[in-house]
């Protein structure tokens, strides 16, 4: 049995008993029942994930993957492709968006090259390069099925190593010029909608070029005919190495009972792939924020995730996931430290 098959078969639902115990405590806190909203939802979800009434969320990491895309040659992105190799080492240095936000919230960033278009090793970045970018999906499959499985398994391997090293909350992030194009393609295939409905400006594409971007995605889907019921086939036909690796992290976290914090639009596509492989992965996901990128609502609607934040962000990298770490920590701290009616000898409200 392959690593991917083994992981996907070992994902189980949340522990209802621990969730019930958490709810009982939350209902006894000195406040109106349910008045802390998503804070309470987070705590019950975490109890179910960790199989314990109390849990530790202090050691956190963003696992970010870098990869380039052959479809770049179709003119679907405004920036030079070499920005991927220039920016990605800054994840490890902690000086880019996700880097500084992670420092602020006390989280680590693990940067992993799965397909950056360069020959040299990137400073501070783990080298798991499959090859120097995917093939042009507008001319044929983005990758082979074997490569699709490999990038999923890289995500699994890196995540399991982090879990072995004691990380209790993991977020996903990415870097790859024009990776909103394969992300929109994945969402379009899974939702069975026209690409135009889920195609946005990405890192700043001029609006007059949106139609060309959507047409490129449509062409790729018509040419490659991905099977919408087969996540690996979708990934191979119209995906990206970093997208597959992030999906692998989601699968590994679910199999190891660790919460996985989803970032923005690009990570929604990865989350959808993991969800198609095993729908139970959804129970382990925490959506950090509502991306400003087109297609967000459709992606979140399919998985039925409700994001914690709406900050009009579309940076990616894992930046939204890093912000959400503080909300998760605040939720846990409130849950553990707020007094109960019993502790203050109050008469029940009812």
XYZ file of C-alpha atoms in Angstrom:
350
model
C 0.000 0.000 0.000
C 1.383 3.425 -0.956
C 1.892 6.225 1.564
C -1.001 8.163 0.023
C -3.362 5.174 0.220
C -2.318 4.398 3.784
C -2.832 7.972 4.976
C -6.178 8.450 3.232
C -7.522 5.198 4.726
C -6.560 6.207 8.248
C -8.613 9.373 8.689
C -11.404 9.130 11.233
C -14.133 11.437 12.465
C -13.701 13.711 15.465
C -14.124 12.315 18.961
C -17.705 13.146 19.938
C -17.151 12.382 23.640
C -14.368 14.979 23.965
C -16.448 17.487 22.027
C -19.351 16.926 24.394
C -17.090 17.489 27.414
C -15.787 20.706 25.864
C -19.326 21.906 25.194
C -20.313 21.213 28.777
C -17.462 23.393 30.016
C -18.199 26.125 27.463
C -21.858 26.167 28.535
C -20.799 26.609 32.190
C -18.535 29.621 31.502
C -19.821 32.901 32.952
C -21.526 34.144 29.794
C -24.743 33.576 27.876
C -24.766 30.144 26.215
C -23.131 30.235 22.786
C -22.262 33.936 23.041
C -18.595 33.457 22.104
C -19.626 32.146 18.693
C -16.731 30.790 16.645
C -14.459 30.783 19.688
C -16.671 28.032 21.076
C -16.806 26.233 17.730
C -12.997 26.213 17.548
C -12.674 24.786 21.054
C -15.160 21.991 20.420
C -13.483 21.157 17.112
C -10.041 21.068 18.739
C -11.306 18.831 21.547
C -12.656 16.440 18.921
C -9.423 16.528 16.946
C -7.114 15.979 19.928
C -9.513 13.537 21.631
C -9.188 15.471 24.866
C -11.186 18.035 26.812
C -8.025 20.170 27.130
C -5.325 20.670 24.533
C -2.083 22.489 23.784
C -1.964 24.768 20.718
C 1.252 26.623 21.493
C 3.685 25.070 18.968
C 2.625 26.199 15.506
C 4.070 26.154 12.008
C 3.241 27.196 8.478
C 4.425 24.671 5.896
C 4.823 26.544 2.615
C 5.602 24.993 -0.757
C 7.149 26.681 -3.784
C 6.539 25.681 -7.386
C 6.384 27.167 -10.876
C 3.935 26.537 -13.699
C 4.318 25.849 -17.403
C 1.035 27.641 -18.124
C 2.898 30.871 -17.329
C 3.947 30.973 -20.988
C 0.309 31.642 -21.933
C 0.526 35.170 -20.494
C -1.803 34.583 -17.524
C 0.318 36.468 -14.950
C 1.682 40.037 -14.887
C 4.945 39.322 -13.036
C 8.211 37.640 -14.138
C 8.354 33.953 -13.222
C 11.736 34.327 -11.510
C 10.000 36.168 -8.660
C 9.199 32.696 -7.273
C 12.873 31.835 -6.795
C 13.697 35.360 -5.566
C 10.882 35.550 -3.003
C 10.720 31.996 -1.697
C 13.961 32.140 0.367
C 12.407 35.109 2.191
C 9.884 32.687 3.700
C 12.740 30.981 5.535
C 14.375 34.320 6.396
C 11.117 35.571 7.922
C 11.033 38.855 6.019
C 8.088 38.353 3.644
C 4.389 38.675 4.554
C 3.944 35.210 6.046
C 7.415 35.439 7.609
C 6.776 38.556 9.664
C 3.226 37.548 10.617
C 4.484 34.153 11.761
C 7.192 35.795 13.857
C 4.557 38.019 15.433
C 2.342 35.077 16.433
C 5.247 32.862 17.528
C 5.030 30.359 14.687
C 7.732 28.804 12.530
C 7.779 28.778 8.733
C 9.040 25.689 6.921
C 9.691 26.434 3.236
C 9.825 23.512 0.799
C 10.823 23.626 -2.882
C 8.754 21.116 -4.835
C 9.104 22.681 -8.275
C 10.708 26.115 -8.441
C 12.143 26.867 -11.882
C 15.829 27.100 -10.974
C 18.884 24.845 -10.827
C 20.400 26.055 -7.556
C 19.318 25.209 -4.008
C 17.374 28.043 -2.415
C 18.806 29.393 0.848
C 17.036 28.033 3.938
C 14.572 26.044 1.820
C 14.098 22.256 2.000
C 14.814 20.688 -1.393
C 12.123 18.228 -2.504
C 12.088 19.441 -6.109
C 10.184 17.124 -8.453
C 11.261 19.125 -11.491
C 11.584 22.757 -12.522
C 7.902 23.581 -12.777
C 4.901 21.803 -14.253
C 4.246 21.433 -17.968
C 1.922 23.864 -19.756
C -1.570 22.558 -18.999
C -2.908 24.450 -22.030
C -0.881 22.064 -24.214
C -1.167 18.822 -22.221
C -1.240 17.475 -18.641
C 0.534 19.621 -16.048
C 2.277 16.522 -14.695
C 2.162 12.737 -14.808
C -0.032 10.796 -12.403
C 3.154 9.521 -10.723
C 4.308 13.117 -10.168
C 0.888 14.035 -8.785
C 1.127 11.227 -6.235
C 4.707 12.254 -5.446
C 3.820 15.850 -4.596
C 0.939 14.675 -2.392
C 3.318 12.313 -0.609
C 5.945 15.056 -0.151
C 3.302 17.078 1.685
C 2.497 14.041 3.826
C 6.173 13.379 4.606
C 6.987 16.981 5.562
C 3.846 17.310 7.697
C 4.496 14.046 9.533
C 8.064 15.155 10.281
C 6.690 18.402 11.760
C 4.158 16.477 13.842
C 6.939 14.180 15.047
C 8.810 17.334 16.116
C 5.914 18.418 18.320
C 3.933 20.892 16.222
C 0.321 20.944 17.409
C -1.218 23.321 14.848
C -0.152 23.463 11.196
C -1.049 25.983 8.519
C -0.458 25.713 4.785
C 1.069 28.285 2.433
C 2.625 28.566 -1.019
C 4.627 30.582 -3.517
C 4.414 30.259 -7.285
C 3.887 32.937 -9.910
C 0.550 32.348 -11.749
C -0.637 29.627 -9.349
C -4.120 31.170 -9.206
C -4.541 29.741 -12.740
C -4.297 26.036 -11.762
C -6.213 26.826 -8.566
C -9.113 28.249 -10.577
C -8.901 25.242 -12.897
C -9.176 22.795 -9.978
C -12.164 24.631 -8.498
C -13.822 24.872 -11.922
C -13.474 21.118 -12.486
C -14.695 20.118 -9.026
C -17.633 22.568 -9.071
C -18.359 21.782 -12.741
C -18.672 25.509 -13.447
C -17.345 27.739 -16.201
C -13.775 28.952 -15.449
C -14.879 32.563 -15.846
C -16.916 32.220 -12.626
C -13.840 31.361 -10.539
C -11.056 33.287 -12.272
C -9.674 36.455 -10.686
C -6.818 38.913 -11.052
C -4.375 36.960 -8.894
C -1.301 39.082 -8.118
C -2.546 42.000 -10.188
C -3.516 40.878 -13.691
C -5.241 43.683 -15.608
C -8.987 43.133 -15.770
C -9.001 43.217 -19.570
C -6.810 40.094 -19.512
C -9.157 38.112 -17.254
C -11.094 36.743 -20.219
C -7.861 35.373 -21.718
C -6.936 33.765 -18.382
C -10.361 32.108 -18.109
C -10.173 30.994 -21.751
C -6.747 29.445 -21.124
C -8.193 27.469 -18.200
C -11.192 26.415 -20.285
C -8.863 25.244 -23.056
C -6.770 23.235 -20.575
C -9.840 21.524 -19.117
C -11.286 20.700 -22.557
C -7.931 19.364 -23.764
C -7.015 17.267 -20.708
C -10.512 16.167 -19.642
C -9.750 15.693 -15.917
C -12.008 13.258 -14.088
C -13.830 15.403 -11.518
C -14.313 12.347 -9.280
C -10.559 11.619 -9.152
C -8.529 14.206 -7.222
C -5.204 12.764 -8.373
C -6.296 12.998 -12.015
C -7.420 16.615 -11.534
C -4.094 17.481 -9.920
C -2.137 15.753 -12.706
C -4.093 17.349 -15.536
C -4.512 20.975 -14.358
C -2.764 21.324 -10.978
C 0.589 22.348 -9.571
C 3.281 20.714 -7.469
C 2.798 23.099 -4.535
C -0.978 22.604 -4.677
C -0.590 18.846 -4.414
C 1.913 19.148 -1.577
C -0.466 21.360 0.428
C -3.230 18.800 -0.110
C -0.815 16.194 1.248
C -0.327 18.258 4.418
C -4.106 18.376 4.908
C -4.313 14.586 4.573
C -1.398 14.019 6.969
C -2.808 16.375 9.594
C -6.198 14.666 9.466
C -4.646 11.193 9.744
C -2.509 12.316 12.709
C -5.315 14.246 14.461
C -3.741 17.690 14.066
C -5.741 20.791 13.072
C -4.758 22.247 9.703
C -5.331 25.951 9.078
C -6.240 26.743 5.479
C -4.948 30.028 4.064
C -6.601 31.702 1.060
C -7.749 30.976 -2.480
C -4.852 28.791 -3.617
C -5.008 26.672 -0.476
C -8.790 26.315 -0.948
C -8.017 24.440 -4.171
C -5.610 22.181 -2.275
C -8.153 21.658 0.494
C -10.701 20.640 -2.164
C -8.301 18.020 -3.529
C -7.789 16.581 -0.034
C -11.560 16.677 0.539
C -12.140 14.745 -2.705
C -9.623 12.107 -1.577
C -11.285 11.779 1.832
C -14.238 14.001 2.874
C -13.406 13.485 6.573
C -10.419 15.837 6.119
C -12.922 18.699 6.324
C -13.398 18.008 10.033
C -9.740 18.879 10.650
C -9.710 22.103 8.618
C -9.929 25.609 10.045
C -10.480 28.257 7.363
C -8.472 31.338 8.264
C -9.910 34.059 6.047
C -12.155 34.893 3.118
C -9.865 35.598 0.183
C -10.621 38.588 -2.036
C -9.917 36.384 -5.080
C -12.807 35.359 -7.361
C -13.980 31.801 -6.811
C -13.650 31.971 -3.047
C -17.353 31.524 -2.302
C -17.700 28.496 -4.568
C -14.678 26.758 -3.059
C -15.782 27.357 0.531
C -19.357 26.389 -0.286
C -18.260 22.981 -1.604
C -16.296 22.158 1.568
C -18.779 24.058 3.769
C -16.103 26.028 5.620
C -16.759 29.304 7.425
C -13.622 31.499 7.630
C -12.626 33.262 10.838
C -11.568 36.534 9.199
C -12.498 38.807 6.309
C -9.537 41.111 5.712
C -9.764 41.650 1.909
C -6.426 39.825 1.656
C -5.157 38.033 -1.480
C -1.448 37.738 -0.734
C -1.362 33.995 -0.155
C 1.912 32.594 1.238
C 0.101 31.365 4.373
C -0.361 34.923 5.663
C -4.023 34.452 6.589
C -3.278 31.163 8.326
C -0.621 32.888 10.448
C -3.148 35.559 11.482
C -5.659 32.875 12.440
C -3.159 31.244 14.805
C -3.714 34.081 17.278
C -7.478 33.525 17.210
C -6.971 29.813 17.865
C -4.638 30.587 20.782
C -7.052 33.209 22.163
C -9.907 30.709 21.931
C -7.963 28.057 23.817
C -6.805 30.537 26.473
C -10.352 31.813 27.021
C -11.700 28.275 27.214
C -9.140 27.241 29.833
C -9.064 30.398 31.961
C -12.544 31.897 31.992
C -14.419 31.112 35.195
C -17.462 28.849 35.308
C -20.741 29.502 37.122
C -19.756 26.803 39.606
C -16.434 28.491 40.413
C -18.012 31.887 41.178
C -21.080 30.418 42.921
C -23.535 32.133 40.628
C -27.117 30.976 40.390
C -27.897 29.513 36.967
C -29.355 32.026 34.524
C -32.328 29.762 33.960
